[in-house]
Tab-separated table of C-alpha atoms (C1' of nucleotides) in Angstrom:
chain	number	residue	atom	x	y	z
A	1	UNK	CA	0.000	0.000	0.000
A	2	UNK	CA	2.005	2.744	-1.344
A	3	UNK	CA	1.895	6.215	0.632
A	4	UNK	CA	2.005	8.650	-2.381
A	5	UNK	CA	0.869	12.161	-1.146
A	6	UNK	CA	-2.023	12.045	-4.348
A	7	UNK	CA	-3.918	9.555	-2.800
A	8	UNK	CA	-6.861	10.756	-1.052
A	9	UNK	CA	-9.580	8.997	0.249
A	10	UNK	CA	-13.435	9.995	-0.912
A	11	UNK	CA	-14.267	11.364	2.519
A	12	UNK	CA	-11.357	13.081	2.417
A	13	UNK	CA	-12.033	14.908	-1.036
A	14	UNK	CA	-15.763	15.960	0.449
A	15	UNK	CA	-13.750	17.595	2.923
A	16	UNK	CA	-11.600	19.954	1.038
A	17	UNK	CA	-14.569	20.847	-1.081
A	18	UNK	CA	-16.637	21.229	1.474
A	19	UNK	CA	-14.348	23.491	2.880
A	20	UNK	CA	-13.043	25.118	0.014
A	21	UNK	CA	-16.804	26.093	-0.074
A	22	UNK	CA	-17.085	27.061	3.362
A	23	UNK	CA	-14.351	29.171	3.265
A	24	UNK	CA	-15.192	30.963	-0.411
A	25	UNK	CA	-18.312	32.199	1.009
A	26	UNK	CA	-16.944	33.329	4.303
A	27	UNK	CA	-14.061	35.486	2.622
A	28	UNK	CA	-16.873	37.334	-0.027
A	29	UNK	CA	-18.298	38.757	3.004
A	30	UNK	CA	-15.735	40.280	3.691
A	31	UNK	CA	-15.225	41.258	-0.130
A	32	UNK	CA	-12.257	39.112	-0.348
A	33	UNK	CA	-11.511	37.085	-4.030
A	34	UNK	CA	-12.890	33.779	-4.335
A	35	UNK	CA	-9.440	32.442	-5.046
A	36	UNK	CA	-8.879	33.530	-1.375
A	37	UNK	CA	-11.004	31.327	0.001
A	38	UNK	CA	-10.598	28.834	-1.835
A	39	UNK	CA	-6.792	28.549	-0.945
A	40	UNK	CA	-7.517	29.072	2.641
A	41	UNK	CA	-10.273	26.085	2.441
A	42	UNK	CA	-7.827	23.925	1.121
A	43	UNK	CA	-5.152	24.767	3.696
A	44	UNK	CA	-7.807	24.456	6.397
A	45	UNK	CA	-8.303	21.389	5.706
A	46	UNK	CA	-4.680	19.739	5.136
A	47	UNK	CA	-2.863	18.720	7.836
A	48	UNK	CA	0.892	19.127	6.126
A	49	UNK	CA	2.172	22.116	4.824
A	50	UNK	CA	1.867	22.352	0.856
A	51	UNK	CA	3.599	23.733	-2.134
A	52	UNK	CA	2.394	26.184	-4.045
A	53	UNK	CA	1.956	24.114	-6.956
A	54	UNK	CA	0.523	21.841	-4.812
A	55	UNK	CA	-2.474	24.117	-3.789
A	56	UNK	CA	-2.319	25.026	-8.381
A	57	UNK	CA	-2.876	21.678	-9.185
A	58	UNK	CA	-5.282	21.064	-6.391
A	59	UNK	CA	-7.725	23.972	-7.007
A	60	UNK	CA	-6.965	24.731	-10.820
A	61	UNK	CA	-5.980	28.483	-10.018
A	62	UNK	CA	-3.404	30.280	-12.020
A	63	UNK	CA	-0.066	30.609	-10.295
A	64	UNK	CA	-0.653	34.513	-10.558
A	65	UNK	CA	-3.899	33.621	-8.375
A	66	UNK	CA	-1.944	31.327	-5.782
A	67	UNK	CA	0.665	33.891	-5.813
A	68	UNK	CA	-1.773	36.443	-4.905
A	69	UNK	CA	-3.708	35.139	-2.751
A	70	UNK	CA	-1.295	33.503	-0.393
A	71	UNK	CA	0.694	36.912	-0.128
A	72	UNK	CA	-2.753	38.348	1.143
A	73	UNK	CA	-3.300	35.322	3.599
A	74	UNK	CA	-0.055	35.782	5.028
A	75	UNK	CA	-0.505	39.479	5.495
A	76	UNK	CA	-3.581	38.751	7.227
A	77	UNK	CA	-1.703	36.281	9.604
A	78	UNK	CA	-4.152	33.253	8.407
A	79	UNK	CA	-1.139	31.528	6.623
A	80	UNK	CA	2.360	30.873	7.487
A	81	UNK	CA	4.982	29.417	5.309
A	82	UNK	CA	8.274	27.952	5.705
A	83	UNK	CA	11.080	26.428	3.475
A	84	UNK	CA	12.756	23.410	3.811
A	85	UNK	CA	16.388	22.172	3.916
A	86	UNK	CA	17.541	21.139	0.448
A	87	UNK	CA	14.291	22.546	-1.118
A	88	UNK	CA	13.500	26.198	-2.970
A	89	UNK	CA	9.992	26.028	-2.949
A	90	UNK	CA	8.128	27.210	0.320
A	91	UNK	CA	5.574	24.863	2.508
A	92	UNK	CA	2.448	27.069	3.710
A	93	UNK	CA	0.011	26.078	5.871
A	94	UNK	CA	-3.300	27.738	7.834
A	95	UNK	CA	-3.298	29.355	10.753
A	96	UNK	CA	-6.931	29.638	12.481
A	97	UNK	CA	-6.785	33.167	13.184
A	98	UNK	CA	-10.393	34.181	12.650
A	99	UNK	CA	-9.920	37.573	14.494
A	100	UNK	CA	-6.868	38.588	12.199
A	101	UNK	CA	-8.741	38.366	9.408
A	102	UNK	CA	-12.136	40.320	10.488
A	103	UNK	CA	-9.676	42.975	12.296
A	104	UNK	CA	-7.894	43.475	8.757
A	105	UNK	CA	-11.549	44.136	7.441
A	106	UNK	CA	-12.290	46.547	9.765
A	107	UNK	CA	-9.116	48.082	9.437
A	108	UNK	CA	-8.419	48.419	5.768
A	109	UNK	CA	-12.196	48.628	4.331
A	110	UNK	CA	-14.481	49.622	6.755
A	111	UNK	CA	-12.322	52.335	8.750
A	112	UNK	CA	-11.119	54.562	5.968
A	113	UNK	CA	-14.192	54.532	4.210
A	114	UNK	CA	-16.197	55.596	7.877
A	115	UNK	CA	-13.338	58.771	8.121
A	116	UNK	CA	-13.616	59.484	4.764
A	117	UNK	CA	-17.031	59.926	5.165
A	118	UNK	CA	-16.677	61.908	8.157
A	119	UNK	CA	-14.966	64.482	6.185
A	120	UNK	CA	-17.780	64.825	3.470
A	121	UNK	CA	-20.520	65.252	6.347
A	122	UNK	CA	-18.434	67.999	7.860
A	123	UNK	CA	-18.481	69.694	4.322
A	124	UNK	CA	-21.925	69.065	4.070
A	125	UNK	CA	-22.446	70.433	7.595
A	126	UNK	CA	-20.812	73.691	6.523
A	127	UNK	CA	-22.307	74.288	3.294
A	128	UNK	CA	-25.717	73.383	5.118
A	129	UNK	CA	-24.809	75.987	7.455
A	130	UNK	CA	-23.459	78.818	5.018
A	131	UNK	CA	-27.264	77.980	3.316
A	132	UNK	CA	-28.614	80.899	6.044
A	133	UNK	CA	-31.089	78.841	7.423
A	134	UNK	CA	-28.942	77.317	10.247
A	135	UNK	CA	-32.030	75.398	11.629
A	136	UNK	CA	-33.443	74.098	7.809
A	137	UNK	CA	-34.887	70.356	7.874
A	138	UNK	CA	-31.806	69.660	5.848
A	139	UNK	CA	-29.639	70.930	8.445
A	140	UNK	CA	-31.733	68.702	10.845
A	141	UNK	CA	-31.229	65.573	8.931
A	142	UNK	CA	-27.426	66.257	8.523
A	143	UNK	CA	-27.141	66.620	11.913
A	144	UNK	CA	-29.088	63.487	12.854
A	145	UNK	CA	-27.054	61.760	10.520
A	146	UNK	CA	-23.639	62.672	11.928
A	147	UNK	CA	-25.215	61.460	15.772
A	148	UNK	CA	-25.360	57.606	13.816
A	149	UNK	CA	-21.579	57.858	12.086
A	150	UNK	CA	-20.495	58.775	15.787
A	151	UNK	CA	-22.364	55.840	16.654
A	152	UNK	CA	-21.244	53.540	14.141
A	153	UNK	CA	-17.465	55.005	14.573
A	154	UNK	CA	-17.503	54.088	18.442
A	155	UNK	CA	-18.813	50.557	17.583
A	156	UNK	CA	-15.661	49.559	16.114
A	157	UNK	CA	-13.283	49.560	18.381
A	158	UNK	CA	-15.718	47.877	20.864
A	159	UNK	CA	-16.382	45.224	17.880
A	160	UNK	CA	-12.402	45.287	17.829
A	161	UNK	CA	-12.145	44.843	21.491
A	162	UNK	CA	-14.251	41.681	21.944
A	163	UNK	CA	-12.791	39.842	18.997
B	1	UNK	CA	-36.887	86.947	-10.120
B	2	UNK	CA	-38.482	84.094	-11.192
B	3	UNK	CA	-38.589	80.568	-8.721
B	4	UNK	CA	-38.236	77.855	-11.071
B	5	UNK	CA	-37.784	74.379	-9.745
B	6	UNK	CA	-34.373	73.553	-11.627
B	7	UNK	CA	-32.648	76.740	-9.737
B	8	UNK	CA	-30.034	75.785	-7.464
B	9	UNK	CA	-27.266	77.798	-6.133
B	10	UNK	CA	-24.244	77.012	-6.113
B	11	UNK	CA	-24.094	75.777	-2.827
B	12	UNK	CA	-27.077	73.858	-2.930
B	13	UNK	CA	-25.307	71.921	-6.074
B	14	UNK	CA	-22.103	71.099	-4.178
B	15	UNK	CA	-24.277	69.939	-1.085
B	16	UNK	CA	-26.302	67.816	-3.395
B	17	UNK	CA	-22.972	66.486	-5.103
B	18	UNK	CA	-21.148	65.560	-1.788
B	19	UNK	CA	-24.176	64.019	-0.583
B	20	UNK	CA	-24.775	61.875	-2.971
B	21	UNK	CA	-20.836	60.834	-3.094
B	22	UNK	CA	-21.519	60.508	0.714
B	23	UNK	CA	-24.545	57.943	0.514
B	24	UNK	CA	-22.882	56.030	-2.838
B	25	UNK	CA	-19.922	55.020	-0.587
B	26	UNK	CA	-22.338	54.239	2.258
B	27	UNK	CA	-24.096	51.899	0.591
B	28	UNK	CA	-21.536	50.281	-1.226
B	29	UNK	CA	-20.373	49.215	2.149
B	30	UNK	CA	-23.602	47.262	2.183
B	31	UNK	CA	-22.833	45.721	-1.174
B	32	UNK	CA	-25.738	48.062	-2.562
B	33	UNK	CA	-25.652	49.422	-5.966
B	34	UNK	CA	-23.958	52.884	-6.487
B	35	UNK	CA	-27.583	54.124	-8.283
B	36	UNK	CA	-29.128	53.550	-5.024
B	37	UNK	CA	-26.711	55.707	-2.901
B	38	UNK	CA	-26.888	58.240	-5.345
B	39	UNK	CA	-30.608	58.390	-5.133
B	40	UNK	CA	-31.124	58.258	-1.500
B	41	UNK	CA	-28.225	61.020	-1.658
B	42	UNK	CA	-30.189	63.260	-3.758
B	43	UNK	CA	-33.252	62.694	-1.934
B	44	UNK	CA	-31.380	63.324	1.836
B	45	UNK	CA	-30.990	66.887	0.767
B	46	UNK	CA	-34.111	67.644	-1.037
B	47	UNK	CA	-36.729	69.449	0.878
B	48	UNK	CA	-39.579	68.820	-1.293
B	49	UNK	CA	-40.831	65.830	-2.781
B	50	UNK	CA	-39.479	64.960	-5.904
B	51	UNK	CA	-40.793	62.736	-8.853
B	52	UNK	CA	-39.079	59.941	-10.471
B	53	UNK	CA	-38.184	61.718	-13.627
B	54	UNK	CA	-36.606	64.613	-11.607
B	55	UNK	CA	-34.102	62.175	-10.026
B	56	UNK	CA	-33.807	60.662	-13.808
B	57	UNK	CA	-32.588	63.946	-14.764
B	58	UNK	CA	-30.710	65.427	-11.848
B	59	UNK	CA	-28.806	62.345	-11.221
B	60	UNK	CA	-28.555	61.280	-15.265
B	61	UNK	CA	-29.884	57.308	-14.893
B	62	UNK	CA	-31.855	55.062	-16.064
B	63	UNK	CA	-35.684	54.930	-15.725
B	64	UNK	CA	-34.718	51.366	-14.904
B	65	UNK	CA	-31.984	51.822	-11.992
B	66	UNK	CA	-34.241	54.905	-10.308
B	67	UNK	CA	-37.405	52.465	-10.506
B	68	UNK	CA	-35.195	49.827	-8.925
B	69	UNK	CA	-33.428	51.917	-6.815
B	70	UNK	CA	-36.654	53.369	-5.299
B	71	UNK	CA	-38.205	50.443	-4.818
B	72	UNK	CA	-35.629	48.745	-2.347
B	73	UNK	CA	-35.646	51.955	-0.752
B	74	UNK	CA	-38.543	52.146	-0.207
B	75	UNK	CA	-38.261	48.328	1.057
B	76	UNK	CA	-35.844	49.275	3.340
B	77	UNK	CA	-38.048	52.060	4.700
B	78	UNK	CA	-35.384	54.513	3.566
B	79	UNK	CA	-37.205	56.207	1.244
B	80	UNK	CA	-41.275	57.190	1.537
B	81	UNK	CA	-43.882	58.047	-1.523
B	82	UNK	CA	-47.446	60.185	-1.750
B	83	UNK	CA	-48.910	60.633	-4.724
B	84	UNK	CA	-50.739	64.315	-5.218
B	85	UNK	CA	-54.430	65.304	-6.076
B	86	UNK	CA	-54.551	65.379	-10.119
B	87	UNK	CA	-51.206	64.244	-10.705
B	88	UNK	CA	-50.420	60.502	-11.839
B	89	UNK	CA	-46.822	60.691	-11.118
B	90	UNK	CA	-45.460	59.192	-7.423
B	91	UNK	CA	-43.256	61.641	-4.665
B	92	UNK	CA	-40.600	60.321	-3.181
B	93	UNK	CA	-38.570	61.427	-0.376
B	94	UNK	CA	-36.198	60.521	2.141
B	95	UNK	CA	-36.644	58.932	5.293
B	96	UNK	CA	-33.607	58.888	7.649
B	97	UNK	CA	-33.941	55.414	8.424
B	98	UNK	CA	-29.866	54.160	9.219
B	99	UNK	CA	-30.810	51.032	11.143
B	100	UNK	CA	-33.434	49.892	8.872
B	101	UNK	CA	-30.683	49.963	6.143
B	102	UNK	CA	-28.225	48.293	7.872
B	103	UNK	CA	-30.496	45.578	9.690
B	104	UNK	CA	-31.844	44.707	5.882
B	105	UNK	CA	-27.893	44.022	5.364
B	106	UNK	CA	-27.701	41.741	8.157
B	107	UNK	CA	-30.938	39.849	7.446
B	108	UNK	CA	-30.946	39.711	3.725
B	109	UNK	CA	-26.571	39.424	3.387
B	110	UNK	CA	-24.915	38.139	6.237
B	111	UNK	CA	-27.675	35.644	8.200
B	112	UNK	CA	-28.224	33.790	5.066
B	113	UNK	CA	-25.159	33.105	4.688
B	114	UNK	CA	-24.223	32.230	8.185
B	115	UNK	CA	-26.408	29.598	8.401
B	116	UNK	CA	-25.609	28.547	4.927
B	117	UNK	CA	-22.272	28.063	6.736
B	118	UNK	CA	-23.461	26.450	9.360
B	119	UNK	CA	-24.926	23.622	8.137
B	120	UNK	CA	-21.653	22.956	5.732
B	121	UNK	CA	-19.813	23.079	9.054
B	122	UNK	CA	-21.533	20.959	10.216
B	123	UNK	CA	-21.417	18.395	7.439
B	124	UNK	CA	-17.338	19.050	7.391
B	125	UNK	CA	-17.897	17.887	11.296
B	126	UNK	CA	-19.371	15.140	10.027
B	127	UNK	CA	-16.749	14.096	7.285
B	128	UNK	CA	-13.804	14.904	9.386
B	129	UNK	CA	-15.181	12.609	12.494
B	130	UNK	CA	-16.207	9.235	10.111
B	131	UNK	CA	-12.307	10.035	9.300
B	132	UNK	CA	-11.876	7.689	12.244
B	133	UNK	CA	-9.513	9.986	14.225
B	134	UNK	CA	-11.803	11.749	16.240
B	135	UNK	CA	-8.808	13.531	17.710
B	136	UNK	CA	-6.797	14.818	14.687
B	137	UNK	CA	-5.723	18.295	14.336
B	138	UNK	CA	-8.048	19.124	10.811
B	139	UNK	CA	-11.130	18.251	13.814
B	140	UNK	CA	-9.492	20.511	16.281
B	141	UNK	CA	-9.391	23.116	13.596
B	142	UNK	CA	-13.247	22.666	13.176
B	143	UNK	CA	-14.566	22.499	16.263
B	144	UNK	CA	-12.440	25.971	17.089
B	145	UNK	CA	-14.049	27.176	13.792
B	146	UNK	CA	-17.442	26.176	15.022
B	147	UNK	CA	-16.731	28.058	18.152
B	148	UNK	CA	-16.022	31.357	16.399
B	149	UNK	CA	-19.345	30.580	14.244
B	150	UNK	CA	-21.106	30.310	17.170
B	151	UNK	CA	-19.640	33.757	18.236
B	152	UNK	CA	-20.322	35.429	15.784
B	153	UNK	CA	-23.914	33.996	15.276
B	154	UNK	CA	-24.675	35.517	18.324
B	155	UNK	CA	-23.101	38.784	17.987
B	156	UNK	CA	-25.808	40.001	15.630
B	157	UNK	CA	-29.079	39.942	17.516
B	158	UNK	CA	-26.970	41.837	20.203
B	159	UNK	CA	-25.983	44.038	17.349
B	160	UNK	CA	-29.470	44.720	15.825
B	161	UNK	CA	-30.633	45.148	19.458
B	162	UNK	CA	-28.125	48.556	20.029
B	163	UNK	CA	-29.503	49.533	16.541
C	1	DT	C1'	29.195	33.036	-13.176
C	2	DG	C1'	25.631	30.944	-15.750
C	3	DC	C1'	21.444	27.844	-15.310
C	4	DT	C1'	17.319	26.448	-13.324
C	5	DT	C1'	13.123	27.330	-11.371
C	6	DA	C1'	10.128	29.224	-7.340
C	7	DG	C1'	7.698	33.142	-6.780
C	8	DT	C1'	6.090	38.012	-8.331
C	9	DT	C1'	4.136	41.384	-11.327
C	10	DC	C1'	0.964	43.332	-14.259
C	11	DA	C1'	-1.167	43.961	-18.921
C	12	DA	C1'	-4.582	41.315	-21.190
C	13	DT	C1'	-8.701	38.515	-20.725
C	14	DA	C1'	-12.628	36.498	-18.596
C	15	DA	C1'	-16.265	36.573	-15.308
C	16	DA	C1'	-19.512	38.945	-12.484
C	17	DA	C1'	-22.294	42.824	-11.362
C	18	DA	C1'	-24.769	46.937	-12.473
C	19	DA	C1'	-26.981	50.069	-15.706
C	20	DT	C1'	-29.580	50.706	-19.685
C	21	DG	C1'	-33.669	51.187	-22.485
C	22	DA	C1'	-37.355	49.238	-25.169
C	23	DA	C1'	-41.409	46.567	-24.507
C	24	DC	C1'	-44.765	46.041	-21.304
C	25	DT	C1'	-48.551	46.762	-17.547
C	26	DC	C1'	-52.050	49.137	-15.753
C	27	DG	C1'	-54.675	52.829	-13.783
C	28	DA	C1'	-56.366	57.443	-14.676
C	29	DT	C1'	-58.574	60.528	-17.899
C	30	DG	C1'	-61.247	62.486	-21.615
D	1	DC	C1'	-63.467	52.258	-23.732
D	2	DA	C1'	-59.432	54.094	-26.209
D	3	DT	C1'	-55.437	56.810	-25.145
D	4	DC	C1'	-51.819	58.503	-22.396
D	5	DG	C1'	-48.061	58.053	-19.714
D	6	DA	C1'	-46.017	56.749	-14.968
D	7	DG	C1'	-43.816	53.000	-13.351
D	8	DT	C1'	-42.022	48.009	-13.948
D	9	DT	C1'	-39.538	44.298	-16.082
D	10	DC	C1'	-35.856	42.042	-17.935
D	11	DA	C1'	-32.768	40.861	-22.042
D	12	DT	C1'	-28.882	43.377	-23.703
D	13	DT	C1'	-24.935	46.299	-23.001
D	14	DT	C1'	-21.648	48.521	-20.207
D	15	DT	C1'	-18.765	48.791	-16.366
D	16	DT	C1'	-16.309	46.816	-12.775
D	17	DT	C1'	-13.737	43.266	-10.634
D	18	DA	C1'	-11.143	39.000	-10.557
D	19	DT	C1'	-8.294	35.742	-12.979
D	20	DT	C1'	-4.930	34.435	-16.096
D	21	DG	C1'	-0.409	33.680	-17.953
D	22	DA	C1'	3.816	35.359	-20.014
D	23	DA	C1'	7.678	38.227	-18.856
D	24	DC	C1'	10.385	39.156	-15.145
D	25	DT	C1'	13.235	38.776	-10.641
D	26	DA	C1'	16.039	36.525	-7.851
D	27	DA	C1'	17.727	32.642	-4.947
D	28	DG	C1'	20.181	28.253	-4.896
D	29	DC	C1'	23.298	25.343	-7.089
D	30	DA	C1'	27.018	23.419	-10.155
DNA sequence: TGCTTAGTTCAATAAAAAATGAACTCGATG
DNA sequence: CATCGAGTTCATTTTTTATTGAACTAAGCA
């Protein structure tokens, strides 16, 4: 019974694309690439640390894709790689960092677009204001509006907090 | 000095133009269409009522994006129509409605597809357990993963609750 | 120091999502 | 009860986003 590292057993192929599944749906809402989540569900899922042509040949992705995709996991802290004595290529593997990953969310797509919005509300609050009519139902409804982005802004690092 | 409708000062056009910037990258956060924040932007700092033509020509769209556009706001409560004595054409304006619009983006976007999730996690439970070793490190992984599930599953009715 | 190849980059291409607009519905009006 | 036109629908087109793959970079080895 030979022990090549091709051989999977049926249950074990439902598990990767179960997975690989999982984990594509779970990374588009967070408006992450499918690709993403598709290497992460594989990684998830294996025990030893893979090639990158391993993960290629195992998801049919481009090498640009793998490429890609891994560099973003590892940003995120969700994948760590290593090389091997007497071998170029590098072995990566998953890390279950769940919190990493919806932190780096927060931090690179939800926060700058909340304080870039904060800027255009001030505008608006000023050119509201320069109107005349400092008490207009416009004014009112900019004003209202700014009391939920204050809101919203102090939610994060709570959200941050009990991650 | 005559008081057409299509006057605007100058101010009045740059409030209308930041707003609507404002509310297009709102929504988008929501994984709404841009024609929708652009709408509800319009309609945030419009006084009076306006008709569905108007925004056709203020905002330069589609009869079909503003008639889809208005209609999930109005699904989301966001936006509210009248019609007027002798007139067959419909009202709209805006309703500052923030949680409505972001509770429709947890029902309709993230619930579905958390328990979507769930039952594939639990099916990967499943999988990984027939395995035979109930103890290996791919279960570990999933049972921690079912943890954070569970987590965040339960964050959201706290969530919609401070809405 | 030149060769091989793992990994990166990015312009070109493909896939997905949104906007358009013409055909349609349907209620109001003469 | 025929006509008008406001609003809807949805197949087509446009725009946006993700993927591909060939050229490139550079690290290890002879």
């Amino acid at each position: 019974m030979p022990e090549l590292i091709e051989q999977e057993s049926v249950d074990e192929k439902q598990l990767l694309e179960e997975s690989v599944d999982y984990f594509v749906s779970f990374v588009q809402m967070f408006g992450l690439q499918k690709s993403v989540g598709q290497i992460y569900g594989m990684l998830f899922v294996t025990e030893e640390p893979v090639t990158m042509d391993r993960i290629i040949s195992v998801l049919g992705i481009s090498k640009g894709s793998a490429s890609q995709g891994l560099a973003l996991l590892k940003s995120l802290g969700a994948v760590t790689s290593h090389s091997i004595e007497g071998d170029r290529r590098e072995y990566f593997e998953a890390d279950l960092n769940v919190s990493r990953i919806v932190t780096h969310f927060f931090e690179e797509r939800l926060t700058p677009r909340l304080s870039h919005g904060d800027q255009k509300l001030e505008r608006m609050l000023r050119l509201a204001d320069v109107e005349g009519k400092g008490s207009s139902p416009i004014m009112g409804r900019l004003q209202a509006l700014k009391k939920w982005q204050n809101r919203g802004l102090s939610l994060i690092p709570r959200l941050l907090k009990w991650l």
